[in-house]
Amino acid sequence: MSILFSPLTLRGTTFRNRAWVAPMCQYSSIDGHPTDWHLVHLGGLARGGAGLVITEATAVTPEGRISPQDAGIWNDAQAADYRRITDFIREQGAVPGIQLAHAGRKASTAAPWLGGGPVAASDGGWQTVGASPVGYGGWPAPTELTEQDLTEVVTAFADAAVRALTAGFEVAELHAAHGYLLHQFLSPLSNRRTDAYGGGLAGRSRLLFEVVDAVRAVWPDDQPLFVRLSATDWVDGGLTVDEVVEVSKQLAGHGVDLIDVSSAGNSPEQQITVGPGYQVPFARAVREGSGLPVAAVGLITEPAQAEQILTDDSADAVLLARALLREPSWPQRAARELGDEAYWAPQYERGKPRGR
Ligand SMILES: Cc1cc2nc3c(=O)[nH]c(=O)nc-3n(C[C@H](O)[C@H](O)[C@H](O)COP(=O)(O)O)c2cc1C
């Protein structure tokens, strides 16, 4: 029996295994509503055997979208459209999770295949908001959010969580990584504020804790809450691993159940050392320093590699992104390679390799 295919329970939710789908933007929504694409894409990943399927960054306000085609859950009609998708994911035995997000100063950009980069208001974009009026690289400067605006941001996350619940999601993940709004507050590169939301780590993490507390207050006690963090900015003078470990430790006391440990995204100056499992040491550091369960992510592509990360006690689960785009049924192959069993939909059973 592998660890990868052993169940994990967090609060009242049991995941059938520890091979999970990382959130992946699809730029395929219409006014924030999920489409047939999402049913097929997310449904296919659940059918492929993953234990948890986390949807893409889903905006809690329209201006929190990365692109005009981003997913959103700022109104009830969007939430209602997710029900069919969460039902299907659950029917396939996987847990449906949603990543709640606000892109802050990295909002109003074009989808990658439409050229990426900032979209002007005249071309369907919008004025971005952020911790401080400091643009990402050469991008337009965001409008600095006032304390009143921040109260509204916190409420938007909590309201989105309530809608996610009615939509049938069982896990909520707050996106506080990759240079998006909550990360913009955490990082001294983008947060130059002199009020209670800036300065030392306590000020820079204040918004994150307010959002966590507001979401935890509406998210049921028996359902898990995750936070995705960038463990480092990979820039001198940026957010450090030690700071992220400290924040994670405190998050443990705010009802967070797992830290999803990623890195980078807040500066075009970042110098990343990329290689297989390059973010796993960060996951391990957060796990050891916070005492919380963690998920590792980033260039985890091989079943034996995934199993090793769990055997080493570096993480409690692994999240895969690109490997699952190449092969949505990666968990089924991984189980076979590890001498274990994964879920197969009965409709597909005849395709299951035997005696090999
Ligand atoms: C197409 C695509 C879209 C992504 N969108 C998101 C997203 O919406 N939210 C997020 O936190 N990370 C996003 N990521 C990052 C992944 O979740 C993951 O952290 C990253 O790709 C590294 O994992 P991998 O090496 O398994 O691909 C995206 C990655 C890809 C490839």
Tab-separated table of C-alpha atoms and ligand atoms in Angstrom:
chain	number	residue	atom	x	y	z
A	1	MET	CA	0.000	0.000	0.000
A	2	SER	CA	1.474	3.339	-1.016
A	3	ILE	CA	1.108	6.539	0.971
A	4	LEU	CA	0.055	8.367	-2.206
A	5	PHE	CA	-3.040	6.167	-2.417
A	6	SER	CA	-3.858	6.081	1.258
A	7	PRO	CA	-6.726	8.298	2.392
A	8	LEU	CA	-6.277	11.545	4.287
A	9	THR	CA	-8.873	13.072	6.582
A	10	LEU	CA	-9.011	16.781	7.413
A	11	ARG	CA	-11.903	17.776	9.674
A	12	GLY	CA	-14.932	15.896	8.326
A	13	THR	CA	-13.561	15.389	4.822
A	14	THR	CA	-11.808	12.219	3.738
A	15	PHE	CA	-9.774	12.392	0.528
A	16	ARG	CA	-9.484	8.995	-1.159
A	17	ASN	CA	-5.811	9.635	-1.893
A	18	ARG	CA	-3.112	12.307	-1.757
A	19	ALA	CA	-2.724	12.940	-5.510
A	20	TRP	CA	-4.550	16.227	-5.946
A	21	VAL	CA	-5.366	18.615	-8.784
A	22	ALA	CA	-3.686	22.023	-8.395
A	23	PRO	CA	-5.738	25.108	-9.305
A	24	MET	CA	-5.354	26.008	-12.980
A	25	CYS	CA	-6.799	29.089	-14.700
A	26	GLN	CA	-8.699	28.128	-17.839
A	27	TYR	CA	-9.663	31.581	-19.174
A	28	SER	CA	-12.879	29.987	-20.371
A	29	SER	CA	-15.562	31.647	-18.268
A	30	ILE	CA	-18.257	33.985	-19.499
A	31	ASP	CA	-18.893	36.883	-17.095
A	32	GLY	CA	-17.346	34.687	-14.420
A	33	HIS	CA	-19.757	31.796	-15.064
A	34	PRO	CA	-18.294	28.314	-15.560
A	35	THR	CA	-18.971	26.783	-18.969
A	36	ASP	CA	-19.138	23.322	-20.548
A	37	TRP	CA	-15.340	23.506	-20.673
A	38	HIS	CA	-15.183	23.469	-16.867
A	39	LEU	CA	-17.517	20.488	-16.563
A	40	VAL	CA	-15.438	18.492	-19.035
A	41	HIS	CA	-12.052	19.663	-17.718
A	42	LEU	CA	-12.716	19.324	-13.988
A	43	GLY	CA	-14.961	16.310	-14.465
A	44	GLY	CA	-12.262	14.556	-16.470
A	45	LEU	CA	-9.706	15.153	-13.742
A	46	ALA	CA	-12.063	13.694	-11.118
A	47	ARG	CA	-12.708	10.692	-13.382
A	48	GLY	CA	-8.930	10.296	-13.729
A	49	GLY	CA	-8.692	9.358	-10.055
A	50	ALA	CA	-7.468	12.451	-8.191
A	51	GLY	CA	-8.473	12.763	-4.541
A	52	LEU	CA	-9.201	16.497	-4.615
A	53	VAL	CA	-10.009	18.710	-7.570
A	54	ILE	CA	-9.383	22.393	-6.856
A	55	THR	CA	-10.885	24.791	-9.373
A	56	GLU	CA	-8.911	27.646	-10.855
A	57	ALA	CA	-8.480	31.034	-9.169
A	58	THR	CA	-12.106	32.149	-8.818
A	59	ALA	CA	-12.582	35.852	-8.366
A	60	VAL	CA	-14.487	37.173	-5.370
A	61	THR	CA	-15.166	40.498	-7.154
A	62	PRO	CA	-15.252	41.380	-10.882
A	63	GLU	CA	-12.133	43.584	-10.568
A	64	GLY	CA	-10.356	40.689	-8.831
A	65	ARG	CA	-10.220	38.719	-12.084
A	66	ILE	CA	-6.841	38.155	-13.725
A	67	SER	CA	-8.501	38.339	-17.134
A	68	PRO	CA	-12.000	39.081	-18.429
A	69	GLN	CA	-12.377	35.323	-19.050
A	70	ASP	CA	-11.607	34.349	-15.440
A	71	ALA	CA	-13.926	32.329	-13.257
A	72	GLY	CA	-15.911	34.213	-10.630
A	73	ILE	CA	-18.197	33.604	-7.702
A	74	TRP	CA	-19.286	37.145	-6.868
A	75	ASN	CA	-22.957	36.411	-7.573
A	76	ASP	CA	-25.475	33.672	-6.859
A	77	ALA	CA	-26.063	32.767	-10.500
A	78	GLN	CA	-22.370	31.874	-10.909
A	79	ALA	CA	-22.572	29.722	-7.769
A	80	ALA	CA	-25.669	27.937	-9.123
A	81	ASP	CA	-23.802	27.098	-12.330
A	82	TYR	CA	-21.073	25.369	-10.322
A	83	ARG	CA	-23.511	22.883	-8.767
A	84	ARG	CA	-23.529	20.572	-11.781
A	85	ILE	CA	-19.735	20.493	-11.722
A	86	THR	CA	-19.349	19.840	-7.992
A	87	ASP	CA	-22.007	17.102	-8.203
A	88	PHE	CA	-20.105	15.396	-11.004
A	89	ILE	CA	-16.756	15.631	-9.195
A	90	ARG	CA	-18.331	14.082	-6.102
A	91	GLU	CA	-20.033	11.355	-8.157
A	92	GLN	CA	-16.556	10.375	-9.331
A	93	GLY	CA	-15.447	10.013	-5.702
A	94	ALA	CA	-13.258	13.123	-5.621
A	95	VAL	CA	-13.643	16.117	-3.321
A	96	PRO	CA	-14.563	19.410	-5.016
A	97	GLY	CA	-12.478	22.372	-3.853
A	98	ILE	CA	-12.509	26.006	-4.933
A	99	GLN	CA	-9.682	28.518	-4.965
A	100	LEU	CA	-11.020	31.935	-3.918
A	101	ALA	CA	-8.946	34.753	-5.319
A	102	HIS	CA	-8.446	38.451	-5.927
A	103	ALA	CA	-5.735	39.402	-8.409
A	104	GLY	CA	-5.162	42.950	-7.109
A	105	ARG	CA	-2.524	44.748	-9.180
A	106	LYS	CA	-2.148	41.706	-11.471
A	107	ALA	CA	-5.785	41.905	-12.600
A	108	SER	CA	-7.046	43.171	-15.967
A	109	THR	CA	-4.650	41.172	-18.136
A	110	ALA	CA	-5.251	39.230	-21.342
A	111	ALA	CA	-5.473	35.443	-21.392
A	112	PRO	CA	-2.100	33.908	-22.395
A	113	TRP	CA	-3.302	32.917	-25.856
A	114	LEU	CA	-4.659	36.438	-26.388
A	115	GLY	CA	-1.213	37.900	-25.738
A	116	GLY	CA	-1.117	38.244	-21.930
A	117	GLY	CA	-0.111	41.525	-20.263
A	118	PRO	CA	-2.255	44.438	-19.086
A	119	VAL	CA	-5.534	45.237	-20.862
A	120	ALA	CA	-6.489	48.928	-20.978
A	121	ALA	CA	-9.958	50.029	-19.872
A	122	SER	CA	-10.674	51.044	-23.478
A	123	ASP	CA	-10.103	47.396	-24.522
A	124	GLY	CA	-12.358	45.877	-21.878
A	125	GLY	CA	-9.919	46.055	-18.957
A	126	TRP	CA	-10.279	48.009	-15.717
A	127	GLN	CA	-8.334	50.027	-13.154
A	128	THR	CA	-6.591	47.635	-10.769
A	129	VAL	CA	-6.341	47.950	-6.982
A	130	GLY	CA	-3.511	46.964	-4.648
A	131	ALA	CA	-1.730	47.382	-1.352
A	132	SER	CA	0.242	50.398	-2.631
A	133	PRO	CA	0.362	52.332	-5.902
A	134	VAL	CA	3.284	50.247	-7.155
A	135	GLY	CA	2.812	48.443	-10.456
A	136	TYR	CA	4.017	44.908	-11.163
A	137	GLY	CA	7.163	45.570	-13.200
A	138	GLY	CA	6.167	48.102	-15.832
A	139	TRP	CA	2.441	47.413	-15.524
A	140	PRO	CA	-0.013	50.201	-14.592
A	141	ALA	CA	0.045	51.239	-10.936
A	142	PRO	CA	-2.965	50.026	-8.943
A	143	THR	CA	-5.140	52.312	-6.847
A	144	GLU	CA	-4.210	51.932	-3.188
A	145	LEU	CA	-7.022	50.287	-1.236
A	146	THR	CA	-8.325	52.343	1.700
A	147	GLU	CA	-9.163	50.730	5.027
A	148	GLN	CA	-12.848	50.971	4.049
A	149	ASP	CA	-12.058	49.191	0.754
A	150	LEU	CA	-10.275	46.463	2.713
A	151	THR	CA	-13.375	45.844	4.801
A	152	GLU	CA	-15.213	45.291	1.524
A	153	VAL	CA	-12.508	42.908	0.266
A	154	VAL	CA	-12.805	40.852	3.457
A	155	THR	CA	-16.592	40.751	3.078
A	156	ALA	CA	-16.270	39.772	-0.594
A	157	PHE	CA	-14.139	36.742	0.361
A	158	ALA	CA	-16.616	35.712	3.082
A	159	ASP	CA	-19.640	36.163	0.783
A	160	ALA	CA	-17.871	34.154	-1.925
A	161	ALA	CA	-17.240	31.378	0.606
A	162	VAL	CA	-20.948	31.267	1.479
A	163	ARG	CA	-21.762	30.971	-2.234
A	164	ALA	CA	-19.094	28.279	-2.671
A	165	LEU	CA	-20.835	26.316	0.029
A	166	THR	CA	-24.202	26.541	-1.706
A	167	ALA	CA	-22.428	25.531	-4.926
A	168	GLY	CA	-21.395	22.265	-3.258
A	169	PHE	CA	-17.693	22.845	-2.672
A	170	GLU	CA	-16.231	21.000	0.283
A	171	VAL	CA	-12.781	22.630	0.472
A	172	ALA	CA	-12.083	26.353	0.201
A	173	GLU	CA	-8.560	27.468	-0.623
A	174	LEU	CA	-7.607	31.132	-0.228
A	175	HIS	CA	-5.142	32.268	-2.887
A	176	ALA	CA	-2.435	34.194	-1.057
A	177	ALA	CA	0.365	33.327	-3.506
A	178	HIS	CA	1.720	34.168	-6.964
A	179	GLY	CA	1.677	37.933	-6.527
A	180	TYR	CA	-2.096	38.269	-6.213
A	181	LEU	CA	-3.781	40.619	-3.748
A	182	LEU	CA	-3.194	38.783	-0.438
A	183	HIS	CA	0.431	38.101	-1.438
A	184	GLN	CA	0.799	41.774	-2.484
A	185	PHE	CA	-0.009	42.690	1.112
A	186	LEU	CA	2.368	40.062	2.552
A	187	SER	CA	5.357	41.110	0.466
A	188	PRO	CA	7.437	44.222	1.215
A	189	LEU	CA	8.066	44.487	-2.548
A	190	SER	CA	4.440	45.496	-3.170
A	191	ASN	CA	3.313	46.690	0.269
A	192	ARG	CA	4.708	50.128	1.133
A	193	ARG	CA	1.836	51.090	3.436
A	194	THR	CA	2.402	53.006	6.628
A	195	ASP	CA	-0.990	52.162	8.195
A	196	ALA	CA	-1.956	49.061	10.184
A	197	TYR	CA	-1.795	46.912	7.007
A	198	GLY	CA	1.876	47.576	6.221
A	199	GLY	CA	5.305	47.667	7.832
A	200	GLY	CA	6.404	44.586	9.772
A	201	LEU	CA	5.067	41.098	9.247
A	202	ALA	CA	2.169	41.677	11.655
A	203	GLY	CA	0.911	44.579	9.517
A	204	ARG	CA	1.577	42.925	6.157
A	205	SER	CA	-0.248	39.762	7.210
A	206	ARG	CA	-3.204	41.588	8.793
A	207	LEU	CA	-5.417	41.420	5.688
A	208	LEU	CA	-4.729	37.703	5.253
A	209	PHE	CA	-5.758	36.993	8.844
A	210	GLU	CA	-8.889	39.131	8.509
A	211	VAL	CA	-9.868	37.201	5.384
A	212	VAL	CA	-9.097	33.856	7.007
A	213	ASP	CA	-11.146	34.727	10.086
A	214	ALA	CA	-14.085	35.986	8.016
A	215	VAL	CA	-14.092	32.888	5.813
A	216	ARG	CA	-13.572	30.484	8.703
A	217	ALA	CA	-16.573	32.091	10.436
A	218	VAL	CA	-18.877	31.087	7.561
A	219	TRP	CA	-17.124	27.873	6.440
A	220	PRO	CA	-18.558	24.877	8.312
A	221	ASP	CA	-16.556	23.434	11.198
A	222	ASP	CA	-16.459	20.042	9.535
A	223	GLN	CA	-15.039	21.351	6.234
A	224	PRO	CA	-11.376	22.108	5.530
A	225	LEU	CA	-9.917	25.534	4.783
A	226	PHE	CA	-6.610	25.761	2.894
A	227	VAL	CA	-4.326	28.720	2.208
A	228	ARG	CA	-1.940	28.842	-0.753
A	229	LEU	CA	1.207	30.827	0.030
A	230	SER	CA	4.279	31.775	-1.953
A	231	ALA	CA	7.063	30.644	0.369
A	232	THR	CA	9.470	33.182	-1.114
A	233	ASP	CA	9.496	35.980	-3.667
A	234	TRP	CA	12.886	34.753	-4.974
A	235	VAL	CA	13.978	38.414	-4.813
A	236	ASP	CA	16.381	40.046	-2.313
A	237	GLY	CA	14.336	42.197	0.029
A	238	GLY	CA	11.142	40.237	-0.699
A	239	LEU	CA	9.008	37.880	1.379
A	240	THR	CA	11.176	35.196	3.028
A	241	VAL	CA	10.658	31.546	3.924
A	242	ASP	CA	11.092	32.383	7.606
A	243	GLU	CA	8.281	34.936	7.414
A	244	VAL	CA	6.025	32.475	5.608
A	245	VAL	CA	6.743	29.787	8.208
A	246	GLU	CA	5.837	32.300	10.929
A	247	VAL	CA	2.575	33.255	9.178
A	248	SER	CA	1.722	29.569	8.688
A	249	LYS	CA	2.310	28.864	12.357
A	250	GLN	CA	-0.145	31.610	13.245
A	251	LEU	CA	-2.637	30.398	10.617
A	252	ALA	CA	-2.778	27.112	12.535
A	253	GLY	CA	-4.420	29.067	15.351
A	254	HIS	CA	-6.973	30.614	12.983
A	255	GLY	CA	-8.628	27.393	11.873
A	256	VAL	CA	-6.623	26.798	8.692
A	257	ASP	CA	-6.237	23.092	7.998
A	258	LEU	CA	-3.525	22.904	5.349
A	259	ILE	CA	-0.973	25.159	3.683
A	260	ASP	CA	-0.495	24.722	-0.049
A	261	VAL	CA	3.140	25.734	-0.454
A	262	SER	CA	4.060	27.384	-3.736
A	263	SER	CA	6.451	30.275	-4.455
A	264	ALA	CA	7.108	33.336	-6.596
A	265	GLY	CA	4.877	35.513	-8.784
A	266	ASN	CA	5.220	38.944	-7.190
A	267	SER	CA	8.122	40.397	-9.183
A	268	PRO	CA	9.502	40.093	-12.696
A	269	GLU	CA	12.947	40.337	-11.008
A	270	GLN	CA	12.542	36.895	-9.454
A	271	GLN	CA	15.435	34.471	-9.880
A	272	ILE	CA	13.990	30.993	-9.487
A	273	THR	CA	16.034	27.834	-9.262
A	274	VAL	CA	13.713	25.439	-11.044
A	275	GLY	CA	14.047	21.658	-11.004
A	276	PRO	CA	12.058	18.548	-10.101
A	277	GLY	CA	10.215	19.152	-6.832
A	278	TYR	CA	11.970	22.502	-6.387
A	279	GLN	CA	9.363	23.813	-3.925
A	280	VAL	CA	9.277	20.655	-1.776
A	281	PRO	CA	11.908	21.972	0.705
A	282	PHE	CA	9.610	24.960	1.334
A	283	ALA	CA	6.675	22.631	2.000
A	284	ARG	CA	8.813	20.702	4.457
A	285	ALA	CA	9.929	23.885	6.211
A	286	VAL	CA	6.329	25.078	6.555
A	287	ARG	CA	5.196	21.658	7.781
A	288	GLU	CA	7.951	21.459	10.398
A	289	GLY	CA	7.668	25.072	11.490
A	290	SER	CA	3.883	25.369	11.641
A	291	GLY	CA	2.822	21.889	12.658
A	292	LEU	CA	0.115	22.095	9.973
A	293	PRO	CA	-0.423	19.566	7.187
A	294	VAL	CA	0.956	20.836	3.868
A	295	ALA	CA	0.608	20.057	0.174
A	296	ALA	CA	3.712	20.230	-2.028
A	297	VAL	CA	3.487	21.492	-5.594
A	298	GLY	CA	5.779	22.289	-8.496
A	299	LEU	CA	7.381	19.933	-11.010
A	300	ILE	CA	6.086	16.818	-9.339
A	301	THR	CA	5.676	14.560	-12.338
A	302	GLU	CA	6.644	10.981	-11.443
A	303	PRO	CA	4.703	8.560	-9.241
A	304	ALA	CA	7.848	7.410	-7.381
A	305	GLN	CA	8.839	11.040	-6.835
A	306	ALA	CA	5.397	11.850	-5.402
A	307	GLU	CA	5.546	8.808	-3.122
A	308	GLN	CA	9.035	9.769	-1.923
A	309	ILE	CA	7.880	13.285	-0.949
A	310	LEU	CA	5.239	11.689	1.279
A	311	THR	CA	7.557	8.957	2.622
A	312	ASP	CA	10.118	11.632	3.555
A	313	ASP	CA	7.459	13.461	5.583
A	314	SER	CA	8.007	16.563	3.449
A	315	ALA	CA	4.270	16.869	2.752
A	316	ASP	CA	0.894	15.270	3.455
A	317	ALA	CA	-0.329	15.472	-0.156
A	318	VAL	CA	0.963	16.467	-3.574
A	319	LEU	CA	-0.689	18.805	-6.046
A	320	LEU	CA	-0.102	18.382	-9.759
A	321	ALA	CA	-0.844	20.828	-12.530
A	322	ARG	CA	0.926	20.386	-15.854
A	323	ALA	CA	1.387	16.617	-15.518
A	324	LEU	CA	-2.408	16.350	-15.283
A	325	LEU	CA	-2.907	18.477	-18.384
A	326	ARG	CA	-0.717	15.999	-20.252
A	327	GLU	CA	-2.381	13.019	-18.644
A	328	PRO	CA	-5.659	13.578	-16.755
A	329	SER	CA	-5.603	9.953	-15.612
A	330	TRP	CA	-2.102	10.299	-14.088
A	331	PRO	CA	-3.389	8.970	-10.721
A	332	GLN	CA	-4.515	5.739	-12.390
A	333	ARG	CA	-1.065	5.171	-13.907
A	334	ALA	CA	0.643	6.227	-10.683
A	335	ALA	CA	-1.308	3.667	-8.668
A	336	ARG	CA	-0.370	0.948	-11.149
A	337	GLU	CA	3.317	1.895	-10.978
A	338	LEU	CA	3.240	1.929	-7.176
A	339	GLY	CA	1.467	-1.462	-7.055
A	340	ASP	CA	-1.676	0.131	-5.704
A	341	GLU	CA	-5.268	0.727	-6.780
A	342	ALA	CA	-6.864	3.947	-8.015
A	343	TYR	CA	-10.466	4.740	-8.843
A	344	TRP	CA	-11.761	3.712	-12.289
A	345	ALA	CA	-15.163	4.771	-13.504
A	346	PRO	CA	-17.160	1.609	-14.354
A	347	GLN	CA	-17.743	3.010	-17.851
A	348	TYR	CA	-13.960	2.930	-18.401
A	349	GLU	CA	-13.171	-0.363	-16.621
A	350	ARG	CA	-12.668	-2.239	-19.888
A	351	GLY	CA	-9.746	0.043	-20.599
A	352	LYS	CA	-7.979	-0.804	-17.359
A	353	PRO	CA	-4.616	-2.523	-17.961
A	354	ARG	CA	-4.553	-6.049	-16.534
A	355	GLY	CA	-1.652	-8.324	-15.629
A	356	ARG	CA	0.846	-5.601	-16.346
B	1	LIG	C1	-2.532	26.360	-17.002
B	1	LIG	C2	-2.155	26.722	-15.593
B	1	LIG	C3	-2.965	27.574	-14.863
B	1	LIG	C4	-2.660	27.885	-13.530
B	1	LIG	N1	-3.536	28.629	-12.773
B	1	LIG	C5	-3.356	28.748	-11.448
B	1	LIG	C6	-4.374	29.283	-10.615
B	1	LIG	O1	-5.472	29.612	-11.065
B	1	LIG	N2	-4.115	29.390	-9.282
B	1	LIG	C7	-2.923	28.994	-8.744
B	1	LIG	O2	-2.726	29.120	-7.536
B	1	LIG	N3	-1.957	28.448	-9.515
B	1	LIG	C8	-2.153	28.292	-10.827
B	1	LIG	N4	-1.215	27.641	-11.602
B	1	LIG	C9	-0.032	27.076	-10.925
B	1	LIG	C10	-0.248	25.616	-10.568
B	1	LIG	O3	-1.293	25.455	-9.629
B	1	LIG	C11	1.050	24.985	-10.027
B	1	LIG	O4	1.361	25.596	-8.792
B	1	LIG	C12	2.224	25.128	-10.977
B	1	LIG	O5	1.849	24.875	-12.320
B	1	LIG	C13	3.363	24.179	-10.618
B	1	LIG	O6	2.929	22.836	-10.661
B	1	LIG	P1	3.264	21.854	-11.899
B	1	LIG	O7	4.758	21.829	-12.040
B	1	LIG	O8	2.692	20.533	-11.474
B	1	LIG	O9	2.633	22.402	-13.123
B	1	LIG	C14	-1.471	27.359	-12.930
B	1	LIG	C15	-0.652	26.534	-13.694
B	1	LIG	C16	-0.976	26.197	-15.000
B	1	LIG	C17	-0.080	25.264	-15.766
